[in-house]
Coordinates of C-alpha atoms in Angstrom, one line a residue:
M1 CA -143.0 -60.2 -280.7
K2 CA -145.3 -61.7 -278.6
L3 CA -144.6 -65.6 -279.9
I4 CA -145.1 -67.0 -276.1
S5 CA -148.2 -67.3 -274.9
N6 CA -148.4 -68.7 -270.9
P7 CA -150.2 -71.9 -270.6
C8 CA -149.7 -72.6 -267.5
C9 CA -149.4 -69.5 -265.1
S10 CA -152.2 -66.5 -265.1
A11 CA -150.4 -63.0 -265.6
T12 CA -151.4 -62.2 -262.4
M13 CA -149.3 -64.6 -260.6
Y14 CA -145.9 -63.4 -262.6
R15 CA -146.8 -59.5 -262.1
W16 CA -146.9 -61.2 -257.9
L17 CA -143.6 -62.4 -258.7
I18 CA -142.1 -59.3 -260.4
R19 CA -143.3 -57.0 -257.3
F20 CA -141.6 -60.3 -254.7
F21 CA -138.1 -59.4 -257.2
W22 CA -138.5 -55.9 -256.3
L23 CA -139.0 -56.1 -252.9
G24 CA -135.8 -58.5 -252.6
L25 CA -134.0 -56.1 -255.0
F26 CA -134.6 -52.8 -252.8
I27 CA -133.6 -54.7 -249.2
W28 CA -130.2 -55.9 -251.4
V29 CA -129.5 -52.8 -252.0
G30 CA -130.4 -50.9 -248.8
L31 CA -128.6 -53.3 -246.5
T32 CA -125.5 -54.0 -249.0
F33 CA -124.4 -50.7 -250.3
R34 CA -122.1 -49.5 -247.7
Q35 CA -119.5 -52.6 -248.2
H36 CA -118.0 -51.6 -251.7
G37 CA -114.9 -49.5 -252.0
I38 CA -113.9 -46.6 -253.6
S39 CA -113.2 -47.0 -257.4
N40 CA -110.7 -45.5 -259.3
D41 CA -111.8 -43.1 -260.8
E42 CA -114.5 -41.7 -258.4
Y43 CA -112.3 -39.2 -256.5
V44 CA -111.7 -37.2 -259.8
Q45 CA -115.4 -38.1 -261.0
H46 CA -116.6 -36.5 -257.6
T47 CA -114.7 -33.5 -257.6
Y48 CA -115.7 -32.9 -261.1
G49 CA -119.5 -32.9 -259.9
Q50 CA -118.4 -30.4 -257.4
M51 CA -116.9 -28.0 -260.1
L52 CA -120.0 -28.4 -262.4
L53 CA -122.0 -27.6 -259.1
D54 CA -119.6 -24.4 -258.6
W55 CA -119.9 -23.4 -262.2
Y56 CA -124.1 -23.3 -261.4
Q57 CA -123.6 -21.3 -258.0
S58 CA -121.1 -19.3 -259.1
G59 CA -123.3 -17.6 -262.2
F60 CA -121.5 -19.4 -264.7
K61 CA -117.9 -17.0 -263.7
D62 CA -116.1 -20.6 -262.2
Q63 CA -114.7 -22.2 -265.0
D64 CA -112.1 -24.7 -263.5
A65 CA -114.5 -27.7 -264.5
F66 CA -113.6 -27.4 -268.1
H67 CA -109.9 -27.5 -267.5
Y68 CA -110.3 -30.4 -265.0
R69 CA -108.0 -33.0 -266.6
N70 CA -109.7 -34.8 -269.1
L71 CA -113.5 -34.9 -267.3
Y72 CA -115.1 -31.8 -269.1
L73 CA -115.2 -34.6 -272.3
Y74 CA -117.6 -35.8 -270.5
G75 CA -121.1 -35.5 -269.1
G76 CA -121.4 -34.5 -265.1
L77 CA -125.4 -36.0 -264.7
F78 CA -124.8 -38.0 -262.4
D79 CA -121.8 -36.3 -260.5
I80 CA -123.8 -33.2 -260.4
I81 CA -126.6 -34.9 -258.5
A82 CA -124.3 -36.7 -256.2
A83 CA -122.7 -33.8 -255.4
A84 CA -125.6 -31.4 -255.0
I85 CA -127.2 -33.7 -252.6
D86 CA -124.1 -34.6 -250.3
P87 CA -124.9 -32.0 -247.9
Y88 CA -128.0 -32.9 -247.3
I89 CA -127.0 -36.7 -246.5
P90 CA -125.1 -38.4 -243.2
I91 CA -123.2 -40.5 -244.6
M92 CA -120.2 -40.3 -246.2
I93 CA -120.0 -39.6 -249.8
W94 CA -118.5 -42.8 -251.6
D95 CA -121.6 -44.6 -250.0
I96 CA -124.0 -42.3 -250.8
R97 CA -122.6 -42.6 -254.9
H98 CA -122.5 -46.3 -254.6
L99 CA -126.4 -45.9 -253.5
L100 CA -127.3 -43.6 -256.2
S101 CA -125.7 -45.7 -259.0
A102 CA -127.6 -48.2 -257.4
L103 CA -130.5 -46.6 -257.6
F104 CA -129.8 -46.2 -261.5
G105 CA -129.2 -50.1 -261.7
L106 CA -132.5 -50.3 -260.2
L107 CA -133.8 -47.9 -262.9
G108 CA -132.1 -49.7 -265.2
F109 CA -134.0 -53.4 -264.0
Y110 CA -137.4 -52.0 -264.5
G111 CA -136.1 -50.5 -268.3
V112 CA -135.4 -54.2 -268.7
S113 CA -138.7 -55.0 -267.3
R114 CA -140.3 -52.9 -269.5
F115 CA -138.7 -53.4 -272.7
A116 CA -139.3 -57.4 -272.4
G117 CA -142.9 -56.9 -271.7
L118 CA -143.0 -55.2 -275.0
L119 CA -141.7 -58.7 -276.3
G120 CA -143.3 -61.3 -274.4
G121 CA -145.4 -59.8 -271.6
T122 CA -144.9 -60.4 -267.9
R123 CA -143.4 -63.7 -268.0
L124 CA -140.6 -62.6 -269.9
S125 CA -140.5 -59.1 -267.5
L126 CA -139.8 -61.5 -264.8
L127 CA -137.4 -63.8 -266.5
A128 CA -135.3 -60.8 -267.9
M129 CA -134.9 -59.2 -264.6
I130 CA -133.9 -62.5 -263.3
M131 CA -131.0 -62.8 -266.1
L132 CA -130.3 -59.2 -265.2
F133 CA -129.6 -60.0 -262.3
L134 CA -127.3 -63.0 -262.6
T135 CA -125.5 -61.4 -265.2
V136 CA -122.6 -60.2 -262.3
S137 CA -121.2 -57.5 -264.0
W138 CA -124.4 -56.0 -263.8
S139 CA -125.9 -56.9 -260.7
G140 CA -122.1 -56.7 -258.7
T141 CA -121.3 -53.5 -260.7
M142 CA -124.0 -51.4 -260.1
F143 CA -122.9 -49.9 -256.8
T144 CA -119.5 -48.6 -257.9
H145 CA -119.4 -47.8 -261.7
T146 CA -120.8 -44.5 -261.2
K147 CA -120.2 -43.6 -264.7
D148 CA -121.1 -46.4 -266.7
V149 CA -124.4 -48.3 -264.8
P150 CA -126.1 -44.8 -265.5
F151 CA -125.2 -44.1 -268.9
A152 CA -126.3 -47.7 -269.2
T153 CA -129.6 -47.6 -268.1
C154 CA -130.2 -44.2 -270.2
M155 CA -129.5 -46.1 -272.9
L156 CA -131.5 -48.8 -272.6
W157 CA -134.3 -46.6 -271.8
A158 CA -133.7 -44.1 -274.8
L159 CA -133.6 -47.7 -276.7
Y160 CA -137.0 -48.4 -275.6
A161 CA -138.6 -45.3 -276.4
T162 CA -137.0 -45.7 -279.7
A163 CA -139.1 -49.0 -279.9
L164 CA -142.4 -47.1 -279.1
V165 CA -141.5 -44.8 -281.9
V166 CA -141.1 -47.3 -284.3
R167 CA -143.8 -49.3 -283.7
D168 CA -146.4 -46.6 -283.4
M169 CA -144.8 -44.6 -285.8
E170 CA -148.6 -43.3 -287.3
N171 CA -149.4 -42.5 -283.6
V172 CA -146.2 -41.2 -281.6
S173 CA -147.3 -40.9 -277.9
G174 CA -145.9 -37.6 -276.0
K175 CA -144.9 -39.7 -273.6
A176 CA -142.6 -41.5 -275.8
I177 CA -141.2 -38.1 -277.2
V178 CA -140.7 -36.9 -273.2
L179 CA -139.0 -40.2 -272.7
L180 CA -137.0 -40.4 -275.8
G181 CA -135.8 -37.0 -275.1
F182 CA -134.7 -37.0 -271.5
A183 CA -133.1 -40.6 -272.0
V184 CA -131.2 -39.8 -274.9
G185 CA -130.0 -36.1 -272.9
G186 CA -129.2 -38.6 -269.9
A187 CA -127.7 -40.4 -272.5
L188 CA -125.1 -37.9 -273.6
G189 CA -124.9 -36.2 -270.6
L190 CA -122.9 -38.5 -269.5
R191 CA -120.8 -39.4 -272.5
V192 CA -120.5 -39.1 -276.0
G193 CA -120.9 -42.5 -276.8
G194 CA -124.8 -41.6 -276.1
A195 CA -125.0 -40.6 -279.7
F196 CA -125.2 -44.5 -280.3
A197 CA -128.9 -43.8 -279.3
V198 CA -129.1 -41.3 -281.8
I199 CA -127.9 -43.4 -284.9
Y200 CA -130.4 -46.0 -283.3
L201 CA -133.0 -44.0 -283.7
I202 CA -131.9 -42.8 -287.5
L203 CA -131.6 -46.4 -288.8
L204 CA -134.8 -48.0 -287.5
V205 CA -137.2 -45.0 -288.4
I206 CA -135.6 -44.8 -292.2
G207 CA -135.8 -48.9 -291.9
R208 CA -139.7 -48.7 -291.0
V209 CA -140.5 -46.4 -293.5
L210 CA -138.6 -48.1 -296.2
L211 CA -140.3 -51.6 -295.2
D212 CA -144.0 -49.5 -295.3
H213 CA -143.6 -48.3 -298.8
R214 CA -142.4 -51.6 -300.1
F215 CA -144.9 -53.5 -299.0
E216 CA -148.2 -50.6 -298.7
R217 CA -146.7 -48.5 -301.1
T218 CA -147.0 -45.5 -298.6
P219 CA -144.9 -42.7 -299.4
V220 CA -141.4 -42.3 -298.5
F221 CA -140.2 -38.6 -298.5
S222 CA -143.8 -37.4 -296.7
R223 CA -143.6 -39.8 -293.7
L224 CA -139.7 -39.1 -292.9
L225 CA -140.3 -35.5 -293.0
R226 CA -143.5 -36.1 -290.9
M227 CA -141.4 -38.1 -288.4
T228 CA -138.8 -35.2 -287.8
V229 CA -141.3 -32.7 -287.4
V230 CA -143.0 -35.5 -285.0
L231 CA -138.9 -35.9 -282.9
L232 CA -137.8 -32.6 -283.0
P233 CA -138.9 -32.0 -279.7
A234 CA -137.9 -34.9 -278.5
A235 CA -134.3 -33.3 -280.2
V236 CA -134.6 -29.7 -278.6
L237 CA -135.3 -31.8 -274.8
A238 CA -132.6 -33.9 -275.4
F239 CA -129.9 -31.2 -276.6
V240 CA -131.2 -29.5 -273.3
F241 CA -130.7 -31.9 -271.0
M242 CA -127.3 -32.7 -272.6
A243 CA -126.3 -29.2 -272.0
M244 CA -127.3 -29.3 -268.5
C245 CA -125.4 -32.0 -267.5
W246 CA -122.6 -31.6 -269.6
P247 CA -122.2 -27.3 -270.6
W248 CA -119.0 -28.3 -272.0
S249 CA -120.5 -29.3 -275.0
V250 CA -122.4 -26.3 -275.9
I251 CA -119.7 -23.2 -275.0
E252 CA -117.7 -23.9 -278.4
A253 CA -119.6 -25.3 -281.9
D254 CA -116.8 -28.1 -282.2
N255 CA -116.5 -29.4 -278.3
L256 CA -119.2 -32.7 -279.4
L257 CA -117.0 -33.1 -282.5
E258 CA -113.3 -32.5 -280.2
A259 CA -115.2 -35.3 -277.5
A260 CA -115.8 -37.6 -280.1
K261 CA -112.3 -37.9 -281.8
S262 CA -110.6 -38.0 -278.2
F263 CA -112.3 -40.9 -277.5
S264 CA -112.1 -42.7 -280.9
H265 CA -108.2 -42.3 -280.2
F266 CA -108.8 -42.6 -276.7
D267 CA -105.4 -44.3 -275.4
F268 CA -102.8 -43.9 -272.6
N269 CA -99.8 -46.4 -271.0
M270 CA -102.0 -49.4 -269.4
Q271 CA -102.4 -52.9 -270.1
T272 CA -105.3 -55.1 -269.9
I273 CA -105.0 -59.4 -269.9
A274 CA -107.5 -61.7 -271.9
N275 CA -107.7 -65.3 -271.8
G276 CA -104.0 -64.9 -270.3
V277 CA -102.7 -62.9 -273.0
V278 CA -101.3 -59.5 -271.8
Y279 CA -102.2 -56.4 -274.1
N280 CA -102.0 -52.7 -274.4
I281 CA -105.7 -51.1 -274.1
S282 CA -104.9 -50.0 -277.7
E283 CA -103.8 -53.1 -279.3
V284 CA -106.1 -55.6 -278.0
P285 CA -107.5 -57.5 -280.4
R286 CA -111.4 -57.7 -282.1
S287 CA -112.1 -60.4 -280.1
Y288 CA -111.7 -59.1 -276.7
L289 CA -115.3 -57.8 -275.6
F290 CA -116.5 -61.4 -277.3
Q291 CA -114.0 -63.2 -275.4
Y292 CA -115.5 -61.2 -272.1
L293 CA -118.7 -61.6 -273.2
A294 CA -118.4 -65.6 -273.6
V295 CA -116.6 -65.8 -269.7
K296 CA -118.7 -63.2 -268.0
L297 CA -123.2 -64.1 -269.4
P298 CA -124.7 -66.1 -267.0
E299 CA -124.7 -69.9 -268.5
A300 CA -128.3 -70.1 -269.5
A301 CA -128.0 -66.6 -270.9
L302 CA -125.2 -68.3 -273.2
L303 CA -127.3 -71.6 -273.7
G304 CA -130.7 -69.5 -274.6
L305 CA -128.6 -67.4 -276.9
F306 CA -127.3 -71.0 -278.6
G307 CA -130.7 -71.8 -278.5
L308 CA -131.9 -69.5 -281.2
P309 CA -130.6 -71.6 -284.1
L310 CA -133.4 -74.2 -282.3
L311 CA -136.0 -71.3 -282.6
W312 CA -135.2 -70.5 -286.4
L313 CA -135.7 -74.2 -287.3
F314 CA -139.1 -74.9 -285.5
C315 CA -140.9 -71.3 -285.4
R316 CA -139.4 -69.3 -288.8
D317 CA -142.9 -69.0 -289.8
A318 CA -144.7 -67.7 -286.8
L319 CA -141.5 -65.7 -286.5
C320 CA -142.2 -64.3 -290.6
L321 CA -145.9 -64.1 -290.2
A322 CA -145.7 -61.8 -286.8
E323 CA -147.2 -58.0 -287.4
R324 CA -144.3 -55.8 -288.5
S325 CA -145.1 -53.5 -285.7
S326 CA -144.5 -56.1 -283.5
R327 CA -141.2 -57.0 -285.4
M328 CA -139.8 -53.8 -285.5
V329 CA -139.8 -54.0 -281.4
M330 CA -137.4 -57.1 -281.7
A331 CA -135.1 -55.5 -284.1
T332 CA -134.8 -52.0 -282.1
L333 CA -133.4 -54.9 -279.5
L334 CA -131.7 -56.3 -282.0
V335 CA -130.2 -52.6 -283.7
G336 CA -129.0 -52.1 -279.9
I337 CA -126.9 -55.1 -279.5
L338 CA -125.5 -55.5 -283.1
F339 CA -124.7 -51.9 -283.8
P340 CA -122.2 -51.8 -281.2
L341 CA -120.6 -55.3 -281.9
V342 CA -119.9 -54.1 -284.9
F343 CA -118.3 -51.0 -284.3
V344 CA -116.3 -52.7 -282.1
M345 CA -114.9 -55.0 -284.6
D346 CA -114.8 -52.4 -287.5
D347 CA -113.1 -49.6 -285.3
R348 CA -111.2 -51.2 -282.9
P349 CA -111.2 -48.6 -279.6
A350 CA -109.1 -49.2 -276.9
L351 CA -110.8 -51.8 -274.5
Y352 CA -109.6 -52.6 -270.7
N353 CA -111.7 -53.6 -268.1
G354 CA -113.3 -56.7 -269.6
V355 CA -117.4 -55.9 -270.9
R356 CA -116.9 -52.2 -268.7
H357 CA -117.4 -50.0 -271.9
F358 CA -120.0 -51.6 -273.3
T359 CA -121.8 -52.2 -270.4
F360 CA -125.0 -51.0 -271.8
L361 CA -125.2 -54.3 -273.9
L362 CA -126.0 -55.9 -270.6
P363 CA -129.3 -55.5 -270.4
L364 CA -130.2 -55.8 -273.8
L365 CA -128.8 -59.3 -273.5
A366 CA -130.2 -60.2 -270.5
I367 CA -133.5 -59.5 -272.6
I368 CA -132.9 -61.5 -275.8
S369 CA -131.4 -64.4 -273.7
A370 CA -134.7 -64.3 -271.8
W371 CA -136.6 -64.5 -274.8
A372 CA -135.0 -66.9 -276.6
I373 CA -135.2 -69.2 -273.2
V374 CA -138.6 -69.0 -273.0
A375 CA -139.5 -69.1 -277.0
V376 CA -137.2 -72.1 -277.0
W377 CA -139.3 -73.8 -274.6
R378 CA -142.7 -72.8 -276.3
A379 CA -141.1 -74.0 -279.9
L380 CA -140.7 -77.3 -278.4
A381 CA -143.9 -77.4 -277.1
S382 CA -145.7 -76.7 -280.6
S383 CA -143.4 -78.9 -282.4
H384 CA -143.6 -82.6 -283.8
V385 CA -141.3 -83.7 -282.0
A386 CA -141.8 -87.3 -280.4
G387 CA -141.6 -86.3 -276.2
R388 CA -141.7 -83.0 -277.1
A389 CA -142.9 -82.7 -273.3
I390 CA -139.4 -84.6 -272.0
Y391 CA -137.4 -82.2 -274.0
Q392 CA -139.0 -79.4 -272.7
A393 CA -138.8 -80.8 -269.1
I394 CA -135.4 -81.1 -270.0
W395 CA -134.7 -77.8 -270.9
A396 CA -136.5 -76.0 -268.0
G397 CA -134.5 -77.7 -265.9
V398 CA -131.0 -77.4 -267.6
M399 CA -132.2 -73.7 -267.2
I400 CA -133.0 -73.9 -263.6
G401 CA -130.2 -75.6 -262.0
L402 CA -127.9 -73.2 -264.4
M403 CA -129.7 -70.3 -262.5
L404 CA -129.2 -71.6 -259.0
V405 CA -125.3 -72.6 -259.4
N406 CA -125.1 -69.3 -260.9
L407 CA -126.8 -67.6 -257.5
L408 CA -125.4 -70.2 -255.3
D409 CA -121.5 -68.1 -257.3
I410 CA -123.0 -64.7 -256.5
A411 CA -124.1 -65.3 -252.6
Q412 CA -120.6 -67.0 -251.6
L413 CA -119.2 -63.8 -253.6
H414 CA -121.2 -61.7 -252.4
P415 CA -120.2 -58.4 -252.4
Y416 CA -117.6 -58.8 -255.0
Q417 CA -119.5 -61.0 -257.5
Y418 CA -118.6 -58.8 -260.5
V419 CA -115.2 -61.3 -260.4
R420 CA -117.2 -64.3 -261.2
L421 CA -116.5 -66.6 -264.5
N422 CA -118.9 -68.6 -265.6
R423 CA -118.2 -72.1 -266.3
L424 CA -116.7 -71.6 -269.7
A425 CA -113.6 -70.1 -267.7
G426 CA -113.0 -73.4 -266.2
D427 CA -111.8 -73.3 -262.7
Q428 CA -112.3 -70.4 -261.1
V429 CA -109.1 -70.6 -259.2
Q430 CA -107.0 -71.2 -261.9
A431 CA -108.7 -68.8 -264.0
Q432 CA -108.3 -66.0 -262.0
F433 CA -105.3 -64.4 -263.4
K434 CA -106.3 -64.7 -266.8
W435 CA -108.8 -62.3 -266.5
E436 CA -109.4 -59.0 -265.2
G437 CA -110.7 -59.1 -261.8
D438 CA -111.4 -57.2 -259.2
Y439 CA -110.2 -54.3 -261.2
W440 CA -112.0 -51.5 -259.1
S441 CA -110.3 -52.6 -256.1
S442 CA -113.6 -53.1 -254.2
A443 CA -112.2 -55.2 -251.9
L444 CA -109.8 -53.0 -250.5
R445 CA -112.7 -51.8 -248.4
A446 CA -112.5 -54.9 -246.2
A447 CA -109.0 -54.8 -246.6
A448 CA -108.4 -51.5 -245.1
D449 CA -111.0 -52.6 -242.0
Q450 CA -108.9 -55.5 -241.4
L451 CA -105.8 -53.3 -241.3
T452 CA -107.6 -50.7 -238.5
E453 CA -108.7 -54.0 -236.3
M454 CA -105.5 -54.6 -235.7
K455 CA -103.2 -54.3 -232.3
L456 CA -100.3 -52.0 -233.4
P457 CA -97.9 -50.7 -230.9
E458 CA -98.1 -47.1 -229.9
R459 CA -95.8 -44.8 -231.8
P460 CA -95.6 -41.2 -232.0
Q461 CA -94.7 -40.9 -236.0
P462 CA -98.0 -42.8 -238.5
Y463 CA -97.7 -46.8 -239.7
W464 CA -96.9 -46.0 -242.9
V465 CA -99.1 -48.0 -245.7
A466 CA -98.7 -48.8 -249.6
A467 CA -101.8 -49.8 -251.4
C468 CA -101.3 -50.5 -254.8
V469 CA -104.0 -48.3 -255.6
D470 CA -104.8 -44.7 -256.1
T471 CA -104.1 -42.6 -252.5
P472 CA -107.8 -41.3 -252.3
Q473 CA -109.2 -45.1 -252.7
I474 CA -108.2 -46.1 -249.1
E475 CA -107.4 -43.4 -247.3
P476 CA -111.0 -42.9 -246.3
Y477 CA -111.1 -46.2 -244.7
L478 CA -107.7 -46.1 -242.6
D479 CA -107.7 -44.6 -239.0
G480 CA -105.2 -42.1 -237.5
R481 CA -102.4 -44.3 -236.8
F482 CA -101.8 -45.0 -240.5
S483 CA -101.1 -42.4 -243.1
V484 CA -100.4 -43.6 -247.1
T485 CA -97.5 -43.1 -248.4
R486 CA -96.0 -43.0 -252.3
R487 CA -92.5 -44.5 -251.2
W488 CA -93.4 -48.3 -250.5
E489 CA -90.3 -49.2 -249.9
E490 CA -90.6 -47.1 -246.4
A491 CA -94.4 -48.8 -246.0
D492 CA -94.7 -50.7 -242.7
F493 CA -97.5 -52.1 -244.5
F494 CA -99.2 -52.8 -248.0
L495 CA -102.7 -53.5 -248.9
S496 CA -103.1 -54.6 -252.7
T497 CA -105.9 -56.3 -254.7
T498 CA -104.5 -59.2 -256.5
N499 CA -106.3 -58.4 -259.7
M500 CA -103.1 -58.2 -262.8
H501 CA -100.7 -59.9 -260.1
C502 CA -100.7 -56.4 -258.4
H503 CA -100.5 -58.1 -254.6
E504 CA -96.7 -59.9 -255.5
V505 CA -95.2 -56.4 -256.8
M506 CA -94.2 -56.0 -252.8
K507 CA -92.9 -58.4 -250.1
G508 CA -94.3 -58.8 -246.7
K509 CA -95.8 -61.8 -244.5
L510 CA -99.5 -62.0 -245.1
V511 CA -101.3 -61.1 -242.2
G512 CA -105.1 -60.9 -243.4
G513 CA -106.9 -60.1 -246.7
V514 CA -110.5 -61.0 -248.6
Q515 CA -110.9 -64.3 -249.7
R516 CA -113.8 -65.9 -251.8
Q517 CA -114.3 -69.2 -253.3
G518 CA -110.5 -70.4 -252.5
M519 CA -109.2 -67.0 -254.3
W520 CA -107.7 -64.3 -252.6
L521 CA -109.2 -61.2 -253.8
A522 CA -106.9 -58.8 -251.7
V523 CA -103.9 -59.4 -249.4
V524 CA -102.5 -56.9 -246.3
K525 CA -98.9 -57.6 -245.7
D526 CA -96.8 -56.4 -242.6
R527 CA -93.3 -55.2 -244.0
R528 CA -92.1 -54.1 -241.1
A529 CA -89.6 -56.8 -240.9
L530 CA -88.3 -56.9 -243.9
Q531 CA -84.8 -55.2 -244.6
G532 CA -82.9 -54.0 -247.4
V533 CA -83.8 -55.4 -251.1
D534 CA -86.7 -56.8 -249.5
R535 CA -88.4 -53.5 -249.2
R536 CA -88.2 -52.9 -252.7
A537 CA -90.7 -53.1 -255.1
T538 CA -90.3 -56.4 -257.9
P539 CA -92.1 -55.7 -261.2
A540 CA -95.4 -57.6 -261.1
K541 CA -95.5 -60.9 -263.5
N542 CA -97.7 -59.0 -266.2

């Protein structure tokens, strides 16, 4: 929906800026992928990937993967790749996984660039990529969210391919069909939620056929039948790719349905917090996801979205007169954003970790917010308002200022920038405990490094370490002097993230930790001098 032309800079200039942006992204990933801790589910996910690999290598005889916890309800696209390349890369598996996850994240940046290019050319591609980088729930999580980011990337590419299909319905390219098949299959090969991509496709194809029938009197049934035939190769490719990544899903006819039912009623005893109110994850309000989006999205993105009403006032005629094929690209983007939000409002699924389970919305929100920012600027330029150049300059200045503030926060919080809250949440230090922060305990890697650097008296038995995480998350970073214990009262040292007040569960002298912008993200406590009741654990405030 190319309402925005570019009077001041050439497309060539923007292409060069995009190249420099890509160079910066690759350098950033290469320099920082080893700075992140092991996430909560990463050990079991890697074990699942190894089991899937064993299933293939045993000639489909080793069935352990299909009985391992509840992991069989998920696809293993990411995990099986990580397990397969592990023997050939001479670094620890957790860093391999984080690098691989970051590469999926970069593929998400490329998808945003391509999708935005359909709407507004190279300028919008660049701005959308910048907005995605400033979205810390993407750029700050793409190393450690090894299920969410790959899934979001596959969903993005599936929606992009869908946009190509509904835009070019009379002449759908073979490349679009192949891309659609692999992207949908990849999404389903990670989570059953990839079925959303299928729903989007069906809704948009039917919508395009009905619109064409209304305005051009084209036949409905024959076009739907033709599109079914055209899309059949994509469906076959998606099914085969899904089966390769998630073999359990096709072993029994009703396994996909069982997985869908399991996730629609997914629940366990866990708490989350939103704006200072603690909830069981099955009892979060319908506004939970919206609250987190409001405090996690970049300020510039929110202001751009709030500017959409201005766009309607100034250029609704241009919106209505845009070509139908162009409007269908925007419709595809809007369906990809609105359908999940309506689903959350209606179904009220169990939610926790903020926007994590809806990470796949973030690239789409980056695109629509970038489109809104540039479109409002262009609308001001074409309006008849007195002093429009001044309003344009104010709009651009405010946006650039907000982006620079956001970028400064990212630099100061690195590599834990995903804990960032925007200014709507208020003062970062005061708001820290009103929202989920370092829920993946990434900062504990640096805390463990501090502990191992401490000079301690030698003794025959190890120093016992209690940690407010699963043992596999902390063990790889401790040397032979330390051993992790589940008997916290006996611990000599306590390591914890500050998320949900877990650091307050155990007493001890603060001897180290991780701080950013005045916030403690992780702590190291020395408990060796404690006696009696002081050694006992106490419930957290939550």
